[in-house]
Amino acid sequence: IIAKEMGVDLHTTTGPLLDRPVDLAGMLTSLGPRDVFFIDEIHRVNREVEEYLYSAMEDFRIDIVIDQGPRARTVNIELEHFTLVGATTRQGLLAAPMRSRFLITAALDYYDSQDLARIVHRDARLLGFQVAEDGATEIARRSRGTARLAKRWLRRVRDYAEVEGDGTIDKEVAGAALEILKVDHLGLDETDLRLLEAIIDKFEGGPVGVNNLAAVIGEEEDTLSEVYEPYLIREGFLKRTPKGRVAMPRAYEHLGRTPPSRLDDQINLL
């Protein structure tokens, strides 16, 4: 959108691909006047490469070292003025000098159901089929506020509609397809439910450490912490405390369990 509004070209890459200074130099020298240079997962840019970005962002030039030893020399390369846009889900991993050089920072929230429904309609149109309004809303409701999930579920629902029905995607068809995929009406999948059940049934509601949870449900600790827990915490199913993870009253209600007495007092104490 930024590049289109500015009437310039967009150049994209990802942080892991910028492993050597020469990689960065090649991309920067290919930029035209005022072009937009987008780096996804910018927190994964090699630290050495990141330092080269500093002079590019401030002075629109980079200094590249050619050769080694006594023959080493520095070559100054002037760059066209460009706009750098970086995206990350882990801003804390960016070096402080890098963060401070971005003059504009913005945090993007999750999509609401209406926006996701529009994304579902658009993707369906691009793929050459139609989705009923209530079908798009049902897919959006189970997509955890994430466009990527909405797009994935749309394709799976389409497959189900074509095999099990006449291709029509309404609320009933979307719900049936997603139930087969074990995605419930709140967007929780099988692993989410296993995680909550493990805390409640095996650890008496918590607190429990993520290492124990990972061992019980057979997932990596990082996967639980970075993929599953954020949504459960945001929706009020789970709470992180200094002593570990604790199941919240909403988790008991969702699983049809009765919360233990004085649960709120225990959570506040933790």
CSV table of C-alpha atoms in Angstrom, one decimal:
chain,number,residue,atom,x,y,z
A,1,ILE,CA,0.0,0.0,0.0
A,2,ILE,CA,2.8,2.4,0.9
A,3,ALA,CA,4.6,1.8,-2.4
A,4,LYS,CA,1.4,2.1,-4.4
A,5,GLU,CA,0.5,5.4,-2.7
A,6,MET,CA,4.0,6.8,-3.3
A,7,GLY,CA,4.0,5.6,-6.9
A,8,VAL,CA,7.3,3.7,-6.5
A,9,ASP,CA,8.5,0.1,-6.7
A,10,LEU,CA,8.4,-2.4,-3.8
A,11,HIS,CA,11.4,-4.6,-3.0
A,12,THR,CA,10.9,-7.4,-0.4
A,13,THR,CA,13.2,-9.7,1.5
A,14,THR,CA,13.3,-11.5,4.9
A,15,GLY,CA,15.7,-11.2,7.7
A,16,PRO,CA,17.2,-14.7,7.5
A,17,LEU,CA,18.2,-14.0,3.9
A,18,LEU,CA,20.3,-11.0,4.8
A,19,ASP,CA,23.2,-13.1,6.2
A,20,ARG,CA,26.2,-11.2,4.7
A,21,PRO,CA,26.9,-7.5,4.0
A,22,VAL,CA,27.3,-8.3,0.3
A,23,ASP,CA,23.7,-9.6,0.3
A,24,LEU,CA,22.4,-6.3,1.7
A,25,ALA,CA,24.6,-4.2,-0.6
A,26,GLY,CA,23.2,-6.0,-3.7
A,27,MET,CA,19.7,-5.2,-2.7
A,28,LEU,CA,20.3,-1.6,-1.6
A,29,THR,CA,22.1,-0.7,-4.8
A,30,SER,CA,19.2,-2.0,-6.9
A,31,LEU,CA,16.7,0.4,-5.3
A,32,GLY,CA,15.4,3.3,-7.4
A,33,PRO,CA,14.6,6.8,-6.1
A,34,ARG,CA,12.2,6.7,-3.2
A,35,ASP,CA,11.6,2.9,-3.6
A,36,VAL,CA,10.2,1.0,-0.6
A,37,PHE,CA,12.5,-1.7,0.8
A,38,PHE,CA,10.5,-4.2,3.0
A,39,ILE,CA,12.2,-6.6,5.4
A,40,ASP,CA,10.0,-9.2,7.0
A,41,GLU,CA,11.2,-10.8,10.3
A,42,ILE,CA,13.7,-7.9,10.6
A,43,HIS,CA,14.7,-9.1,14.0
A,44,ARG,CA,16.5,-12.1,12.4
A,45,VAL,CA,18.8,-9.9,10.3
A,46,ASN,CA,22.5,-10.9,11.0
A,47,ARG,CA,24.0,-8.4,13.5
A,48,GLU,CA,26.9,-7.5,11.2
A,49,VAL,CA,24.5,-6.8,8.4
A,50,GLU,CA,22.3,-4.8,10.7
A,51,GLU,CA,25.2,-2.4,11.4
A,52,TYR,CA,25.5,-1.7,7.7
A,53,LEU,CA,21.8,-0.7,7.7
A,54,TYR,CA,22.5,2.1,10.1
A,55,SER,CA,24.5,4.2,7.6
A,56,ALA,CA,22.0,3.3,4.9
A,57,MET,CA,19.1,4.5,6.9
A,58,GLU,CA,20.8,7.7,8.1
A,59,ASP,CA,23.1,8.8,5.3
A,60,PHE,CA,21.9,6.7,2.3
A,61,ARG,CA,25.3,5.2,1.9
A,62,ILE,CA,27.2,2.0,2.9
A,63,ASP,CA,30.9,1.3,3.3
A,64,ILE,CA,31.9,-2.1,2.0
A,65,VAL,CA,35.3,-3.7,2.8
A,66,ILE,CA,36.9,-5.3,-0.3
A,67,ASP,CA,39.6,-8.0,0.0
A,68,GLN,CA,41.4,-9.0,3.2
A,69,GLY,CA,44.6,-8.4,5.0
A,70,PRO,CA,47.0,-5.7,3.7
A,71,ARG,CA,45.0,-5.4,0.5
A,72,ALA,CA,41.7,-4.6,2.3
A,73,ARG,CA,40.1,-1.3,1.4
A,74,THR,CA,36.8,0.4,2.0
A,75,VAL,CA,34.5,1.3,-0.8
A,76,ASN,CA,31.9,3.9,-0.2
A,77,ILE,CA,28.6,3.3,-2.1
A,78,GLU,CA,26.1,6.1,-2.4
A,79,LEU,CA,22.4,5.0,-2.4
A,80,GLU,CA,19.2,6.4,-3.8
A,81,HIS,CA,16.9,7.8,-1.1
A,82,PHE,CA,14.6,5.0,-0.1
A,83,THR,CA,12.0,4.1,2.5
A,84,LEU,CA,12.7,1.1,4.8
A,85,VAL,CA,9.8,-0.8,6.3
A,86,GLY,CA,10.5,-3.6,8.8
A,87,ALA,CA,8.0,-6.1,10.2
A,88,THR,CA,8.5,-8.2,13.3
A,89,THR,CA,6.5,-10.0,16.0
A,90,ARG,CA,9.4,-9.8,18.4
A,91,GLN,CA,10.4,-6.2,18.7
A,92,GLY,CA,12.4,-6.9,21.8
A,93,LEU,CA,15.0,-8.9,19.8
A,94,LEU,CA,15.8,-5.8,17.7
A,95,ALA,CA,19.0,-4.0,18.8
A,96,ALA,CA,18.3,-0.7,20.5
A,97,PRO,CA,20.2,1.3,17.8
A,98,MET,CA,18.0,-0.3,15.1
A,99,ARG,CA,14.8,0.5,17.0
A,100,SER,CA,15.8,4.1,17.5
A,101,ARG,CA,16.4,4.7,13.8
A,102,PHE,CA,12.8,3.9,12.8
A,103,LEU,CA,11.1,7.3,13.0
A,104,ILE,CA,7.6,5.7,12.8
A,105,THR,CA,6.6,2.6,14.7
A,106,ALA,CA,3.2,1.1,14.7
A,107,ALA,CA,1.6,-2.0,16.3
A,108,LEU,CA,-0.9,-3.9,14.3
A,109,ASP,CA,-3.8,-5.5,16.1
A,110,TYR,CA,-5.6,-8.7,15.2
A,111,TYR,CA,-8.3,-8.5,12.6
A,112,ASP,CA,-11.9,-8.4,13.8
A,113,SER,CA,-14.5,-10.8,12.4
A,114,GLN,CA,-15.9,-8.3,9.9
A,115,ASP,CA,-12.5,-7.6,8.3
A,116,LEU,CA,-11.7,-11.3,8.2
A,117,ALA,CA,-15.0,-12.0,6.5
A,118,ARG,CA,-14.1,-9.5,3.8
A,119,ILE,CA,-10.8,-11.2,3.4
A,120,VAL,CA,-12.5,-14.5,3.0
A,121,HIS,CA,-14.9,-13.1,0.4
A,122,ARG,CA,-11.9,-11.6,-1.5
A,123,ASP,CA,-9.9,-14.8,-1.5
A,124,ALA,CA,-12.9,-16.8,-2.6
A,125,ARG,CA,-13.5,-14.5,-5.5
A,126,LEU,CA,-9.8,-14.8,-6.5
A,127,LEU,CA,-10.1,-18.6,-6.4
A,128,GLY,CA,-13.2,-18.6,-8.5
A,129,PHE,CA,-16.0,-19.5,-6.1
A,130,GLN,CA,-18.5,-17.8,-3.8
A,131,VAL,CA,-19.1,-17.9,-0.1
A,132,ALA,CA,-22.4,-17.0,1.6
A,133,GLU,CA,-22.3,-14.1,4.1
A,134,ASP,CA,-22.9,-16.4,7.1
A,135,GLY,CA,-20.3,-18.9,5.8
A,136,ALA,CA,-17.7,-16.2,5.6
A,137,THR,CA,-18.6,-15.0,9.1
A,138,GLU,CA,-18.3,-18.5,10.5
A,139,ILE,CA,-14.9,-19.0,9.0
A,140,ALA,CA,-13.8,-15.6,10.3
A,141,ARG,CA,-15.1,-16.3,13.7
A,142,ARG,CA,-12.9,-19.4,14.0
A,143,SER,CA,-9.7,-17.8,12.6
A,144,ARG,CA,-8.3,-16.3,15.8
A,145,GLY,CA,-8.2,-12.8,14.3
A,146,THR,CA,-5.5,-14.0,11.8
A,147,ALA,CA,-5.8,-13.6,8.0
A,148,ARG,CA,-3.4,-16.5,7.4
A,149,LEU,CA,-5.7,-18.9,9.3
A,150,ALA,CA,-8.8,-17.5,7.6
A,151,LYS,CA,-7.3,-18.2,4.2
A,152,ARG,CA,-6.2,-21.7,5.2
A,153,TRP,CA,-9.7,-22.6,6.6
A,154,LEU,CA,-11.4,-21.2,3.5
A,155,ARG,CA,-9.5,-23.7,1.3
A,156,ARG,CA,-10.3,-26.6,3.6
A,157,VAL,CA,-14.0,-25.6,3.7
A,158,ARG,CA,-14.1,-25.4,0.0
A,159,ASP,CA,-12.7,-28.9,-0.4
A,160,TYR,CA,-15.3,-30.2,2.1
A,161,ALA,CA,-18.1,-28.3,0.3
A,162,GLU,CA,-17.1,-29.8,-3.1
A,163,VAL,CA,-16.8,-33.4,-1.9
A,164,GLU,CA,-19.6,-33.6,0.7
A,165,GLY,CA,-22.1,-31.1,-0.8
A,166,ASP,CA,-22.8,-29.1,-4.0
A,167,GLY,CA,-20.1,-26.5,-3.5
A,168,THR,CA,-22.2,-24.1,-1.5
A,169,ILE,CA,-20.4,-22.6,1.5
A,170,ASP,CA,-22.8,-21.4,4.1
A,171,LYS,CA,-22.6,-21.3,7.9
A,172,GLU,CA,-23.7,-25.0,8.3
A,173,VAL,CA,-21.1,-26.3,5.8
A,174,ALA,CA,-18.3,-24.1,7.2
A,175,GLY,CA,-19.1,-25.2,10.7
A,176,ALA,CA,-19.2,-28.9,9.7
A,177,ALA,CA,-15.9,-28.7,7.8
A,178,LEU,CA,-14.1,-27.0,10.7
A,179,GLU,CA,-15.5,-29.4,13.2
A,180,ILE,CA,-13.8,-32.2,11.2
A,181,LEU,CA,-10.6,-30.2,11.4
A,182,LYS,CA,-11.2,-30.0,15.2
A,183,VAL,CA,-11.5,-26.2,15.2
A,184,ASP,CA,-14.2,-25.2,17.5
A,185,HIS,CA,-16.5,-22.2,17.5
A,186,LEU,CA,-13.9,-20.0,19.3
A,187,GLY,CA,-11.1,-21.0,17.0
A,188,LEU,CA,-9.4,-23.4,19.5
A,189,ASP,CA,-7.9,-26.4,17.8
A,190,GLU,CA,-7.0,-29.9,19.1
A,191,THR,CA,-3.7,-28.8,20.6
A,192,ASP,CA,-5.3,-25.8,22.4
A,193,LEU,CA,-7.8,-28.1,24.0
A,194,ARG,CA,-5.2,-30.7,25.0
A,195,LEU,CA,-3.1,-28.0,26.6
A,196,LEU,CA,-6.1,-26.7,28.7
A,197,GLU,CA,-7.1,-30.3,29.6
A,198,ALA,CA,-3.6,-31.1,30.7
A,199,ILE,CA,-3.4,-28.1,33.0
A,200,ILE,CA,-6.9,-28.9,34.5
A,201,ASP,CA,-6.8,-32.7,34.7
A,202,LYS,CA,-3.1,-33.5,35.2
A,203,PHE,CA,-2.0,-30.5,37.2
A,204,GLU,CA,-5.2,-29.5,39.0
A,205,GLY,CA,-5.5,-26.3,37.2
A,206,GLY,CA,-1.9,-25.2,37.7
A,207,PRO,CA,0.4,-23.5,38.2
A,208,VAL,CA,2.6,-25.7,36.0
A,209,GLY,CA,5.8,-25.0,34.1
A,210,VAL,CA,5.9,-25.0,30.3
A,211,ASN,CA,8.5,-27.8,30.3
A,212,ASN,CA,6.0,-30.1,32.1
A,213,LEU,CA,3.2,-29.1,29.7
A,214,ALA,CA,5.4,-29.8,26.7
A,215,ALA,CA,6.3,-33.2,27.9
A,216,VAL,CA,2.7,-34.1,28.6
A,217,ILE,CA,1.2,-33.1,25.3
A,218,GLY,CA,4.2,-33.8,23.1
A,219,GLU,CA,5.0,-30.3,21.8
A,220,GLU,CA,8.2,-28.2,21.9
A,221,GLU,CA,8.3,-25.6,24.7
A,222,ASP,CA,8.9,-22.8,22.2
A,223,THR,CA,5.9,-23.9,20.1
A,224,LEU,CA,3.6,-23.7,23.1
A,225,SER,CA,5.0,-20.4,24.3
A,226,GLU,CA,5.0,-18.7,20.9
A,227,VAL,CA,2.2,-20.3,18.9
A,228,TYR,CA,-0.5,-21.5,21.3
A,229,GLU,CA,-0.3,-19.6,24.5
A,230,PRO,CA,-0.7,-16.0,23.2
A,231,TYR,CA,-4.2,-16.6,21.9
A,232,LEU,CA,-5.3,-18.5,25.0
A,233,ILE,CA,-4.0,-15.7,27.2
A,234,ARG,CA,-5.6,-13.0,25.0
A,235,GLU,CA,-9.0,-14.8,25.2
A,236,GLY,CA,-8.8,-15.3,28.9
A,237,PHE,CA,-8.3,-19.1,29.0
A,238,LEU,CA,-4.9,-19.1,30.4
A,239,LYS,CA,-2.7,-17.0,32.7
A,240,ARG,CA,1.1,-16.9,33.0
A,241,THR,CA,2.3,-16.4,36.6
A,242,PRO,CA,5.8,-16.5,38.1
A,243,LYS,CA,5.1,-20.0,39.2
A,244,GLY,CA,3.8,-21.3,35.9
A,245,ARG,CA,0.6,-21.5,33.8
A,246,VAL,CA,-2.8,-21.4,35.4
A,247,ALA,CA,-6.2,-22.3,33.8
A,248,MET,CA,-8.7,-19.5,34.1
A,249,PRO,CA,-12.4,-19.9,34.8
A,250,ARG,CA,-13.2,-19.5,31.1
A,251,ALA,CA,-11.1,-22.6,30.4
A,252,TYR,CA,-13.2,-24.7,32.8
A,253,GLU,CA,-16.4,-23.4,31.3
A,254,HIS,CA,-15.3,-24.0,27.8
A,255,LEU,CA,-14.4,-27.6,28.6
A,256,GLY,CA,-17.6,-28.2,30.6
A,257,ARG,CA,-15.8,-28.5,33.9
A,258,THR,CA,-16.7,-26.9,37.2
A,259,PRO,CA,-14.0,-24.5,38.4
A,260,PRO,CA,-12.6,-25.4,41.9
A,261,SER,CA,-13.8,-23.2,44.8
A,262,ARG,CA,-11.8,-20.2,45.6
A,263,LEU,CA,-10.1,-20.3,42.2
A,264,ASP,CA,-10.1,-16.5,41.9
A,265,ASP,CA,-8.4,-16.2,45.2
A,266,GLN,CA,-5.7,-18.7,44.2
A,267,ILE,CA,-5.1,-16.8,40.9
A,268,ASN,CA,-4.8,-13.5,42.7
A,269,LEU,CA,-2.4,-15.0,45.2
A,270,LEU,CA,-0.2,-16.4,42.4
